[in-house]
Amino acid sequence: MRLARFNGGRIGVCLGDEIADVTAICGVDPEEWPAVGPLRLIRDFAALRPRIEAGLASAPKIALAQARLEAPVPWPNKVIAYPVNYHAHGREMQANYRATNQGFFLKPSSSVSGPGDAVELPQVPGREVHHESELGIVIGKQVRGLSRENWREAVFGYVCLLDMVVRGREERVFRKAYDTFCPTGPWIVTADELTDPTALDMKLWVNDELRQSANTRDLVLDIPGMIETASAVMTLYPGDIIATGTPEGVGPVVAGDTIRITIDGIGEMRVPVVQGNQGATEVFAQPYVPPIIKQN
Ligand code: MN
């Protein structure tokens, strides 16, 4: 099933070129703050699914092209992100570590945006903001200490994810924390529909230029390992998102660009890039020592 959020917090099931509005069946209040209804929907999905499926035929529908798609999980408890999780990206970054011996970092939930939202570049003169195309995993169940062989128990579904970053040597979390620096979508494809996430082609273009092209089989720390590692440290909750790491080919975006990401079996997001008027900080006022990528 393809579960979307659209038009101001409504819950939809994507059916071809239409979206069926199942907000009422799911018991989600589009107006609620914080927007944690999708977390309860994910937690209770197994019980709700038969009612959702039974209601699809009679649910109100609009053309998908007319819907404004939003972040499927706008208020996750956390976004867990694995750095340097493809060897070729590690080489381009000249990183002497990998996710297997580095662990993960967190992105703030407030950085999460949706497929219909622009990436807003902060005021960081002299710095580059880079795209990182990633497979996103949406957690479906509260788990702690899950072993790798049981990883599927924890997974609700998958999204396309962009881990945007200001390049530099400063604290990684700081550079990746800006609002709109975690576009997710275009919807959640539930795990039953995407039975083998371990061999998915993923591509990213900036405008018409293909920048990143890889397959998730090349992940250094694999998906079971990422879930085992994260749940060893902390409780994973329904709606938590794991950003699984980016392959080689990261690079800058500027205002006016459109970032397009596709992942087999999930779909496509086209995210515009705009210049914002916020985000200037002392931290980024210091000189940048380029280039940290593409040195060899
Ligand atoms: Mn990343």
Coordinates of C-alpha atoms and ligand atoms in Angstrom, one line a residue:
M1 CA 0.0 0.0 0.0
R2 CA 1.1 3.5 -0.7
L3 CA 0.2 5.8 2.2
A4 CA 0.4 9.5 1.7
R5 CA -0.3 12.7 3.6
F6 CA -1.8 15.5 1.6
N7 CA -3.8 18.7 1.5
G8 CA -3.2 19.8 5.1
G9 CA -2.7 16.6 7.0
R10 CA -5.2 14.3 5.3
I11 CA -4.3 10.6 4.9
G12 CA -4.5 9.1 1.5
V13 CA -3.9 5.8 -0.3
C14 CA -2.4 6.2 -3.7
L15 CA -4.2 4.1 -6.4
G16 CA -2.6 4.7 -9.8
D17 CA -3.2 8.3 -10.7
E18 CA -5.8 8.9 -7.9
I19 CA -5.6 9.3 -4.2
A20 CA -8.3 7.9 -1.9
D21 CA -9.0 10.0 1.2
V22 CA -9.0 7.6 4.2
T23 CA -8.5 10.2 6.9
A24 CA -11.7 9.4 8.7
I25 CA -11.2 5.6 8.6
C26 CA -7.7 6.1 10.0
G27 CA -9.0 8.3 12.8
V28 CA -6.5 11.0 12.1
D29 CA -7.3 14.7 12.8
P30 CA -5.7 16.8 10.1
E31 CA -5.8 19.8 12.5
E32 CA -4.1 18.2 15.5
W33 CA -0.9 19.7 16.9
P34 CA 1.6 18.2 17.1
A35 CA 0.8 16.1 14.0
V36 CA 1.3 12.7 15.6
G37 CA -1.8 11.0 14.2
P38 CA 0.4 9.3 11.5
L39 CA 2.4 7.7 14.3
R40 CA -0.7 6.2 15.8
L41 CA -1.8 5.1 12.3
I42 CA 1.5 3.3 11.8
R43 CA 1.4 1.7 15.3
D44 CA -2.2 0.5 14.7
F45 CA -1.9 -0.2 11.0
A46 CA -2.3 -4.0 11.2
A47 CA -5.7 -3.6 12.8
L48 CA -6.8 -0.7 10.7
R49 CA -5.7 -2.1 7.3
P50 CA -8.8 -4.3 6.7
R51 CA -11.0 -1.3 7.4
I52 CA -8.9 0.9 5.1
E53 CA -9.0 -1.7 2.3
A54 CA -12.8 -2.2 2.7
G55 CA -13.3 1.6 2.6
L56 CA -11.2 2.3 -0.5
A57 CA -14.0 1.8 -3.1
S58 CA -16.3 4.3 -1.4
A59 CA -13.6 6.8 -0.2
P60 CA -13.6 10.2 -1.8
K61 CA -10.9 10.4 -4.5
I62 CA -9.0 13.2 -6.2
A63 CA -6.5 13.1 -9.0
L64 CA -3.0 12.5 -7.6
A65 CA -1.8 15.4 -9.7
Q66 CA -4.2 17.7 -7.9
A67 CA -3.1 16.7 -4.4
R68 CA -0.4 18.6 -2.6
L69 CA 1.7 15.8 -1.0
E70 CA 3.2 16.4 2.4
A71 CA 5.7 14.6 4.6
P72 CA 4.2 11.2 5.3
V73 CA 5.5 11.3 8.9
P74 CA 5.8 15.0 9.9
W75 CA 6.6 14.5 13.6
P76 CA 8.8 11.5 14.0
N77 CA 10.3 10.9 17.4
K78 CA 13.7 10.9 15.7
V79 CA 15.4 10.6 12.3
I80 CA 18.4 8.3 12.6
A81 CA 21.0 8.8 9.9
Y82 CA 24.0 6.6 9.0
P83 CA 27.1 8.5 7.7
V84 CA 29.5 7.1 5.1
N85 CA 27.5 4.0 4.3
Y86 CA 28.7 3.4 0.7
H87 CA 32.4 2.8 0.1
A88 CA 32.5 5.0 -3.0
H89 CA 31.0 7.9 -1.1
G90 CA 33.6 7.3 1.6
R91 CA 36.3 7.6 -0.9
E92 CA 35.0 10.8 -2.5
M93 CA 34.7 12.3 1.1
Q94 CA 38.2 11.0 2.0
A95 CA 36.6 9.5 5.1
N96 CA 38.7 7.0 6.9
Y97 CA 35.7 5.6 8.7
R98 CA 32.4 3.9 7.7
A99 CA 29.0 3.6 9.3
T100 CA 30.1 0.2 10.6
N101 CA 32.6 1.8 13.0
Q102 CA 31.1 5.3 13.3
G103 CA 27.5 4.6 14.3
F104 CA 24.8 7.1 13.5
F105 CA 23.8 10.7 14.1
L106 CA 20.3 12.2 14.4
K107 CA 18.5 14.8 12.3
P108 CA 15.9 16.9 14.1
S109 CA 12.3 16.1 13.4
S110 CA 11.9 19.8 12.5
S111 CA 14.1 19.3 9.5
V112 CA 11.6 16.9 7.9
S113 CA 9.7 18.2 4.9
G114 CA 7.6 16.7 2.2
P115 CA 7.6 16.1 -1.5
G116 CA 5.7 19.2 -2.2
D117 CA 8.0 21.4 -0.1
A118 CA 11.0 23.3 -1.4
V119 CA 14.5 22.9 0.1
E120 CA 15.2 26.3 1.5
L121 CA 18.9 27.3 1.3
P122 CA 20.1 29.1 4.4
Q123 CA 22.2 32.2 4.3
V124 CA 25.6 30.6 4.3
P125 CA 27.8 32.7 1.9
G126 CA 30.8 30.8 0.7
R127 CA 29.4 27.4 1.6
E128 CA 27.9 24.7 -0.5
V129 CA 24.7 22.9 0.3
H130 CA 24.8 19.3 -1.0
H131 CA 22.2 16.7 -1.8
E132 CA 22.5 13.2 -0.5
S133 CA 20.0 10.7 -2.0
E134 CA 19.0 8.0 0.5
L135 CA 16.6 5.2 1.1
G136 CA 14.5 6.0 4.1
I137 CA 13.1 3.3 6.4
V138 CA 10.0 4.0 8.4
I139 CA 9.9 2.0 11.7
G140 CA 6.5 0.3 12.4
K141 CA 6.9 -1.0 15.9
Q142 CA 8.3 -0.1 19.3
V143 CA 11.4 -2.2 19.7
R144 CA 14.6 -2.2 21.7
G145 CA 17.5 -4.6 21.3
L146 CA 16.3 -6.2 18.1
S147 CA 18.7 -8.6 16.6
R148 CA 19.5 -8.4 13.0
E149 CA 17.7 -11.6 12.0
N150 CA 14.4 -10.1 13.3
W151 CA 14.9 -6.7 11.4
R152 CA 11.7 -7.1 9.4
E153 CA 9.6 -7.0 12.6
A154 CA 10.6 -3.4 13.0
V155 CA 9.9 -2.1 9.5
F156 CA 6.7 -0.4 8.4
G157 CA 7.8 0.8 5.0
Y158 CA 10.1 2.9 2.9
V159 CA 10.4 6.4 1.5
C160 CA 12.7 8.4 -0.7
L161 CA 14.8 10.7 1.5
L162 CA 17.1 13.6 0.9
D163 CA 19.7 14.3 3.6
M164 CA 20.7 17.9 2.8
V165 CA 23.8 19.3 4.3
V166 CA 26.0 22.4 4.5
R167 CA 29.5 21.0 3.6
G168 CA 32.2 21.8 6.1
R169 CA 34.1 20.5 9.1
E170 CA 31.7 21.7 11.8
E171 CA 29.5 19.4 13.8
R172 CA 27.7 17.2 11.4
V173 CA 24.3 17.5 13.1
F174 CA 24.5 21.3 13.0
R175 CA 25.2 21.3 9.3
K176 CA 22.3 18.9 8.6
A177 CA 19.7 20.4 10.9
Y178 CA 18.2 23.2 8.9
D179 CA 14.5 23.3 8.3
T180 CA 13.6 21.5 5.0
F181 CA 16.9 19.6 5.1
C182 CA 15.1 16.2 5.2
P183 CA 12.6 15.9 2.4
T184 CA 10.7 12.6 2.6
G185 CA 8.2 10.9 0.3
P186 CA 6.4 10.9 -2.0
W187 CA 4.5 8.4 0.2
I188 CA 5.3 5.4 2.4
V189 CA 5.4 2.1 0.5
T190 CA 4.5 -0.5 3.0
A191 CA 7.0 -3.3 3.6
D192 CA 4.7 -6.0 2.2
E193 CA 4.9 -4.2 -1.2
L194 CA 8.6 -3.8 -1.2
T195 CA 9.8 -7.3 -0.2
D196 CA 13.5 -6.8 -1.1
P197 CA 14.8 -3.4 0.0
T198 CA 18.4 -4.8 -0.1
A199 CA 18.7 -4.5 -3.9
L200 CA 17.0 -1.2 -5.0
D201 CA 18.3 1.1 -7.7
M202 CA 18.3 4.7 -6.6
K203 CA 19.0 7.7 -8.8
L204 CA 19.3 11.4 -8.2
W205 CA 19.3 14.2 -10.8
V206 CA 19.8 17.9 -10.3
N207 CA 17.8 19.4 -13.2
D208 CA 18.7 17.1 -16.1
E209 CA 22.1 16.1 -14.7
L210 CA 22.3 12.6 -13.3
R211 CA 24.4 13.0 -10.2
Q212 CA 23.9 9.8 -8.1
S213 CA 23.2 6.3 -9.3
A214 CA 23.6 3.3 -7.0
N215 CA 22.0 0.2 -5.6
T216 CA 21.2 -0.5 -2.0
R217 CA 23.1 -3.8 -2.2
D218 CA 26.2 -1.7 -1.9
L219 CA 25.4 -0.5 1.6
V220 CA 28.3 -1.0 4.0
L221 CA 26.2 -1.5 7.1
D222 CA 23.2 -3.3 5.7
I223 CA 19.6 -2.7 6.6
P224 CA 19.4 -5.4 9.3
G225 CA 22.6 -4.1 10.8
M226 CA 21.3 -0.5 10.8
I227 CA 18.2 -1.6 12.7
E228 CA 20.1 -3.8 15.1
T229 CA 22.6 -1.0 15.8
A230 CA 20.0 1.8 16.3
S231 CA 17.8 -0.4 18.5
A232 CA 20.8 -1.5 20.6
V233 CA 21.2 2.1 21.7
M234 CA 17.6 3.4 22.0
T235 CA 14.0 2.5 21.7
L236 CA 12.7 2.7 18.2
Y237 CA 9.1 4.0 17.9
P238 CA 6.5 3.8 15.1
G239 CA 7.2 6.5 12.6
D240 CA 10.9 6.8 13.4
I241 CA 12.9 7.2 10.2
I242 CA 16.3 5.8 9.3
A243 CA 18.3 7.6 6.6
T244 CA 20.4 4.8 5.3
G245 CA 23.3 6.8 3.8
T246 CA 24.2 8.2 0.5
P247 CA 26.2 6.8 -2.4
E248 CA 28.8 8.7 -4.3
G249 CA 28.0 11.7 -6.4
V250 CA 27.0 14.2 -3.8
G251 CA 27.2 17.8 -5.0
P252 CA 25.9 21.3 -4.6
V253 CA 22.5 22.7 -5.4
V254 CA 21.6 26.4 -5.9
A255 CA 18.4 28.3 -5.9
G256 CA 16.3 27.5 -9.0
D257 CA 17.5 23.9 -9.2
T258 CA 15.1 21.0 -9.0
I259 CA 16.3 17.8 -7.2
R260 CA 14.8 14.6 -8.5
I261 CA 15.2 11.3 -6.7
T262 CA 13.8 8.0 -7.8
I263 CA 14.0 4.7 -5.9
D264 CA 12.8 1.4 -7.5
G265 CA 9.5 0.3 -6.0
I266 CA 8.9 3.5 -4.1
G267 CA 8.6 6.4 -6.6
E268 CA 9.9 9.8 -7.4
M269 CA 10.1 13.1 -5.7
R270 CA 10.9 16.4 -7.4
V271 CA 11.9 19.0 -4.9
P272 CA 12.6 22.6 -5.9
V273 CA 15.5 24.6 -4.3
V274 CA 14.9 28.1 -3.2
Q275 CA 17.0 30.7 -1.4
G276 CA 15.8 31.5 2.1
N277 CA 16.5 34.6 4.1
Q278 CA 17.4 32.9 7.4
G279 CA 20.1 30.7 8.7
A280 CA 23.1 33.0 9.0
T281 CA 25.3 32.0 11.9
E282 CA 28.7 32.8 13.4
V283 CA 29.7 29.2 12.9
F284 CA 29.6 29.4 9.1
A285 CA 31.2 32.9 9.1
Q286 CA 34.6 31.2 9.5
P287 CA 36.6 30.4 6.4
Y288 CA 35.8 27.1 4.7
V289 CA 38.7 24.9 3.7
P290 CA 37.8 23.4 0.4
P291 CA 37.6 21.0 -1.2
I292 CA 36.6 18.2 1.1
I293 CA 35.2 16.2 -1.8
K294 CA 36.5 15.1 -5.2
Q295 CA 40.1 15.5 -4.2
N296 CA 41.0 12.3 -6.0
Ligands
MN1 MN 23.4 11.2 4.7

